[in-house]
mmCIF file of C-alpha atoms in Angstrom:
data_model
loop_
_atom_site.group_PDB
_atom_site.id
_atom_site.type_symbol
_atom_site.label_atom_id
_atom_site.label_comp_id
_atom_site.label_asym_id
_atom_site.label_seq_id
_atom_site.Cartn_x
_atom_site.Cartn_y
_atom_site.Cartn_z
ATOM 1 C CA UNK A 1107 23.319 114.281 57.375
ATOM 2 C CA UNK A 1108 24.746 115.332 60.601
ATOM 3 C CA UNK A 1109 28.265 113.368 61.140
ATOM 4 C CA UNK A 1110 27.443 112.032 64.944
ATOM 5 C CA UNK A 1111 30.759 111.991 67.653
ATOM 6 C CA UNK A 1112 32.337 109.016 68.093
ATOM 7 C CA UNK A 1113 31.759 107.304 71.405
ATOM 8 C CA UNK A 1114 35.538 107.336 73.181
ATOM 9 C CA UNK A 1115 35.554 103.629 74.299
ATOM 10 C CA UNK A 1116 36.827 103.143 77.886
ATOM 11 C CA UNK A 1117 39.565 100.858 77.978
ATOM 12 C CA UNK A 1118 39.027 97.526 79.385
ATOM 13 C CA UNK A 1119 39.393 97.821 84.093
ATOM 14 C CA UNK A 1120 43.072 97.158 85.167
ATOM 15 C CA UNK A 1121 43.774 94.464 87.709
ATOM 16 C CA UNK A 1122 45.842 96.534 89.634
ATOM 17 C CA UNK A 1123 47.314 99.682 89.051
ATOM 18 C CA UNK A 1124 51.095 99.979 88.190
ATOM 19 C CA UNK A 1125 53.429 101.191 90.988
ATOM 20 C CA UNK A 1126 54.328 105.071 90.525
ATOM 21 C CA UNK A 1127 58.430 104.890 89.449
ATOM 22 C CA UNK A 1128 60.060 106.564 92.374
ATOM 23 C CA UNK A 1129 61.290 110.097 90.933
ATOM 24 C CA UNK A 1130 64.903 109.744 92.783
ATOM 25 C CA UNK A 1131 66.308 106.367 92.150
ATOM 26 C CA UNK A 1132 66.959 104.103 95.173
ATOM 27 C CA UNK A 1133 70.502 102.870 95.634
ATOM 28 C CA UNK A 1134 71.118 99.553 95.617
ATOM 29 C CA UNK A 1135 72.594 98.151 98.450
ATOM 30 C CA UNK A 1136 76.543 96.556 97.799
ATOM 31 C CA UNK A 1137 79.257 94.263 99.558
ATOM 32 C CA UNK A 1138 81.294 96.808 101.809
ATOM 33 C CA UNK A 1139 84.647 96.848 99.570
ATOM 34 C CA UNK A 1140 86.332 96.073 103.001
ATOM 35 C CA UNK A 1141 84.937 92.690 103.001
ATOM 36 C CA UNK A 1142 86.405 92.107 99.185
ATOM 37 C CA UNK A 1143 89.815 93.928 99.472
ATOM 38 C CA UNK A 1144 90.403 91.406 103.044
ATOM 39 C CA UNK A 1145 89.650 88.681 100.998
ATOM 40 C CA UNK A 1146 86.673 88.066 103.689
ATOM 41 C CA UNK A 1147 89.027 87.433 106.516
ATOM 42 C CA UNK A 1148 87.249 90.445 109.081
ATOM 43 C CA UNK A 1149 86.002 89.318 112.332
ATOM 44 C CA UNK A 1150 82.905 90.823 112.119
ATOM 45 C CA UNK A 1151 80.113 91.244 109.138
ATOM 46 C CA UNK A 1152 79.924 94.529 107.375
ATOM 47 C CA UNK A 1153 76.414 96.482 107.217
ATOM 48 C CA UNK A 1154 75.523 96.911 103.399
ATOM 49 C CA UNK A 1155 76.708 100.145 101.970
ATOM 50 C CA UNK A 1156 74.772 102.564 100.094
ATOM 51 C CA UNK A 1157 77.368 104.701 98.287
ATOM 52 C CA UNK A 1158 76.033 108.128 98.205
ATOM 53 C CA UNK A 1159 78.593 109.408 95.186
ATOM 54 C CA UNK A 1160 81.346 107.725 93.456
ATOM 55 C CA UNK A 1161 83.819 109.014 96.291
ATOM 56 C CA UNK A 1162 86.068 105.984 97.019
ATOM 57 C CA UNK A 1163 85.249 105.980 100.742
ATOM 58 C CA UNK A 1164 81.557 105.943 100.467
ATOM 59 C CA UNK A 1165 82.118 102.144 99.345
ATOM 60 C CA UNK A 1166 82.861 100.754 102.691
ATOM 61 C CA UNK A 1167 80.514 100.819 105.721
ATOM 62 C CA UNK A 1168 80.678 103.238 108.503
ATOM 63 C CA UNK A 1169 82.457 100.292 111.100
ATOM 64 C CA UNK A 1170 85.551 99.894 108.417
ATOM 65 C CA UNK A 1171 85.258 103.732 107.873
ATOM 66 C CA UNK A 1172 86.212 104.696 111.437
ATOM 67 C CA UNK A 1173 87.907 101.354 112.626
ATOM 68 C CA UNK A 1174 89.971 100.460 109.431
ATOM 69 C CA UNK A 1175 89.937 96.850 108.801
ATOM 70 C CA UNK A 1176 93.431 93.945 108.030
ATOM 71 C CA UNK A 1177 94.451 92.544 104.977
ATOM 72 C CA UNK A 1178 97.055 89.447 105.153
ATOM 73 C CA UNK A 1179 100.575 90.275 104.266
ATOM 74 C CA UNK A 1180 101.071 87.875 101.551
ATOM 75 C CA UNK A 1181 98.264 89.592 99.426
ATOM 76 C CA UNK A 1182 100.088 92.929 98.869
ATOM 77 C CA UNK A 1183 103.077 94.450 97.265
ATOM 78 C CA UNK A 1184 105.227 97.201 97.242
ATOM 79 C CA UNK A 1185 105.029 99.364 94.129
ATOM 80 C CA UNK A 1186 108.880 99.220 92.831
ATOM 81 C CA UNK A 1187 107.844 100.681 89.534
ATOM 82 C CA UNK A 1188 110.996 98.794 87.571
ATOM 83 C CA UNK A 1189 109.979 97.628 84.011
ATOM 84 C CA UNK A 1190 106.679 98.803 84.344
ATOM 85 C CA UNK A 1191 105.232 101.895 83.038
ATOM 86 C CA UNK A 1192 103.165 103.622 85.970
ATOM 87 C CA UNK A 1193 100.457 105.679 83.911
ATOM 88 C CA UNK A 1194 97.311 104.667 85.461
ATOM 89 C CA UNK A 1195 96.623 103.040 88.989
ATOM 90 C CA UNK A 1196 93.203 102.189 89.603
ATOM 91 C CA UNK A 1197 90.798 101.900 86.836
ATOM 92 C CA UNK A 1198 87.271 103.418 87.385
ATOM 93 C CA UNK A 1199 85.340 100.567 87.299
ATOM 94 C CA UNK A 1200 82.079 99.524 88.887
ATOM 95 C CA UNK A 1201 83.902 97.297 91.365
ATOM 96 C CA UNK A 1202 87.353 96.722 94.089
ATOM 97 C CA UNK A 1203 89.571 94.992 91.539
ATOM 98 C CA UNK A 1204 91.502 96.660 88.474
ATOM 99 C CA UNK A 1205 90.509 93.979 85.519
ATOM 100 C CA UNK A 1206 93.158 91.367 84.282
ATOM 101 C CA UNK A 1207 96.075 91.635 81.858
ATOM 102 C CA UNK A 1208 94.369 91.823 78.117
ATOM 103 C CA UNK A 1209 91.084 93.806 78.887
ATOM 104 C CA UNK A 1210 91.961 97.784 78.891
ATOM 105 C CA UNK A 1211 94.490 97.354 81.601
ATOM 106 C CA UNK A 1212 98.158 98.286 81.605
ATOM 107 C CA UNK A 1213 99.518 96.529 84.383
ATOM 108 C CA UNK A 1214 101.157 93.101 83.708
ATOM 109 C CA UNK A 1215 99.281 91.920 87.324
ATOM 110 C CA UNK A 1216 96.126 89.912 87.700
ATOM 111 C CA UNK A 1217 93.421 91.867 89.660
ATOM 112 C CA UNK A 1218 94.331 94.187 91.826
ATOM 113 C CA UNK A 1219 93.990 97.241 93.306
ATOM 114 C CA UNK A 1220 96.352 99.889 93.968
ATOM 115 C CA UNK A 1221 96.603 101.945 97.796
ATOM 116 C CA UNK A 1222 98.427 104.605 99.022
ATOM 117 C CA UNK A 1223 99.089 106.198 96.067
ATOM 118 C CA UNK A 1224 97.375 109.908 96.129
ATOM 119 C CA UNK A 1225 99.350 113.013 96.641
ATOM 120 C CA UNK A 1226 98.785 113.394 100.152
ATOM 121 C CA UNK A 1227 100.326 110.022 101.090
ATOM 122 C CA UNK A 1228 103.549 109.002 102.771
ATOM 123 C CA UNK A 1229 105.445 106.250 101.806
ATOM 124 C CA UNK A 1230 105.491 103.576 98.737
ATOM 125 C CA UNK A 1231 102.720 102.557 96.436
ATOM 126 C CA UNK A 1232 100.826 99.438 97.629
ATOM 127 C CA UNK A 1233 99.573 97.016 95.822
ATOM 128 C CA UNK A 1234 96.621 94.262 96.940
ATOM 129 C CA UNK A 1235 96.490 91.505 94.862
ATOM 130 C CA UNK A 1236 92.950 89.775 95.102
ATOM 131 C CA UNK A 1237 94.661 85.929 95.488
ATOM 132 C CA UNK A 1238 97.544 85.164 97.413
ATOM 133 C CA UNK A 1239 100.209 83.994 94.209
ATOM 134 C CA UNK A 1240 103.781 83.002 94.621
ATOM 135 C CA UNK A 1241 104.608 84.159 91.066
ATOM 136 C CA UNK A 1242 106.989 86.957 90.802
ATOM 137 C CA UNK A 1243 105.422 90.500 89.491
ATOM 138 C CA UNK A 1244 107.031 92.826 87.333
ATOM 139 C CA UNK A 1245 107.261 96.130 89.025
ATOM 140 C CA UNK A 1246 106.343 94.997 92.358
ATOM 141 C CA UNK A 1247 108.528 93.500 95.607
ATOM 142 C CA UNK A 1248 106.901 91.282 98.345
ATOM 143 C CA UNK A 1249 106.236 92.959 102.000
ATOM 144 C CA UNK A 1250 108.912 91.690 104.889
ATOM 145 C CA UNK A 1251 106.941 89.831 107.237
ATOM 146 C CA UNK A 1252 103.881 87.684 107.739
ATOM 147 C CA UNK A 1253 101.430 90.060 109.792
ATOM 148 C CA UNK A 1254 98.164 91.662 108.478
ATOM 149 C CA UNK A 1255 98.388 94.545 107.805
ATOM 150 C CA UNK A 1256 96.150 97.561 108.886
ATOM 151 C CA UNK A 1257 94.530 99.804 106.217
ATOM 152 C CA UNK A 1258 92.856 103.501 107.374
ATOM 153 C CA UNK A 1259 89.760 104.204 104.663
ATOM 154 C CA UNK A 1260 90.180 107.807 103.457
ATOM 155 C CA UNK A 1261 90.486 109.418 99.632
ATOM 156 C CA UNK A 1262 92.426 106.063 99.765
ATOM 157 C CA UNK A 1263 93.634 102.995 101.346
ATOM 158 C CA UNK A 1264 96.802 103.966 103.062
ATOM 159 C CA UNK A 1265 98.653 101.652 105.956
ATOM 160 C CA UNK A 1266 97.451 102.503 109.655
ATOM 161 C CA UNK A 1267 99.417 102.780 112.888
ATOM 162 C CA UNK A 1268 102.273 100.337 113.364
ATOM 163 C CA UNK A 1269 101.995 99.889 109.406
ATOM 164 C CA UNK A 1270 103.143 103.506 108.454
ATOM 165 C CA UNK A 1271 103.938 102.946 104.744
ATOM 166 C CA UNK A 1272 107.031 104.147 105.640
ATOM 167 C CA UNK A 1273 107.938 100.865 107.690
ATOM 168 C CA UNK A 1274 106.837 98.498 104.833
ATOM 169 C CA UNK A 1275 109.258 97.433 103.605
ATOM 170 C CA UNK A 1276 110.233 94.978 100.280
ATOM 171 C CA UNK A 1277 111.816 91.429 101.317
ATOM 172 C CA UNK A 1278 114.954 90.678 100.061
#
């Protein structure tokens, strides 16, 4: 006997055909770090940012880019660096804040994110702490003074105008 083909059975219709997966994946829209770092204190709303590489700057949107934005004064420190080893400054994490004390970080400081601190910079480390806290930090001094101060967005956060990291300067 002649073995006969076997029919190919069609699969049963599809209510609705599947979307075609992109081939570049789309960014997701994020919180322009500005808006985190000032502890939500800007006087205007920041457009979502697309971050086109992992390039510090490309996490704030193009207003806090070119403007620079304020942080309040009793949020950040100056770096002293006594009693506390300075290895690593900012962690590269997927958000603003370096994690807390006990999980992979160094620092004895709850979250927090270093400024100022790259080799083209003038002046002394800067540290923003994410809550206002009247506790005293190892390795870090309180700024003189109760004015925001003004951050410029670059390879870094560094102190703008008026606020020269040069001028800042630890109370007493």
């Amino acid at each position: 006997r002649k073995r006969r083909k076997p029919i190919p059975m069609e699969s049963p219709p599809t209510v609705g055909k599947p979307e075609k997966q992109p081939r570049k994946l789309r960014r997701s829209a994020f919180v322009c770090w500005a808006r985190e770092l000032s502890g939500g204190s800007l006087p205007y709303e920041c457009e979502p940012v697309s971050p086109r590489s992992c390039a510090f700057r490309e996490h704030f949107c193009l207003r806090c880019r070119s403007e620079g934005f304020a942080i309040p004064s009793s949020r950040i420190r100056v770096a002293t660096g006594d009693g506390v080893p300075m290895r690593r400054w900012n962690q590269r994490t997927a958000g603003v804040w370096n994690c807390l004390p006990g999980q992979g970080d160094t620092l004895p400081w709850p979250p927090h994110r270093v400024c100022n601190q790259t080799s083209g910079c003038t002046g002394p480390k800067l540290v923003i702490l994410r809550h206002e806290t009247s506790d005293s930090l190892p390795g870090l001094a309180r700024v003189s003074g109760t004015a925001p101060i003004s951050f410029r967005v670059g390879r870094t956060l560094a102190p703008a105008g008026s606020h020269a990291a040069a001028g800042l300067i630890p109370a007493a």
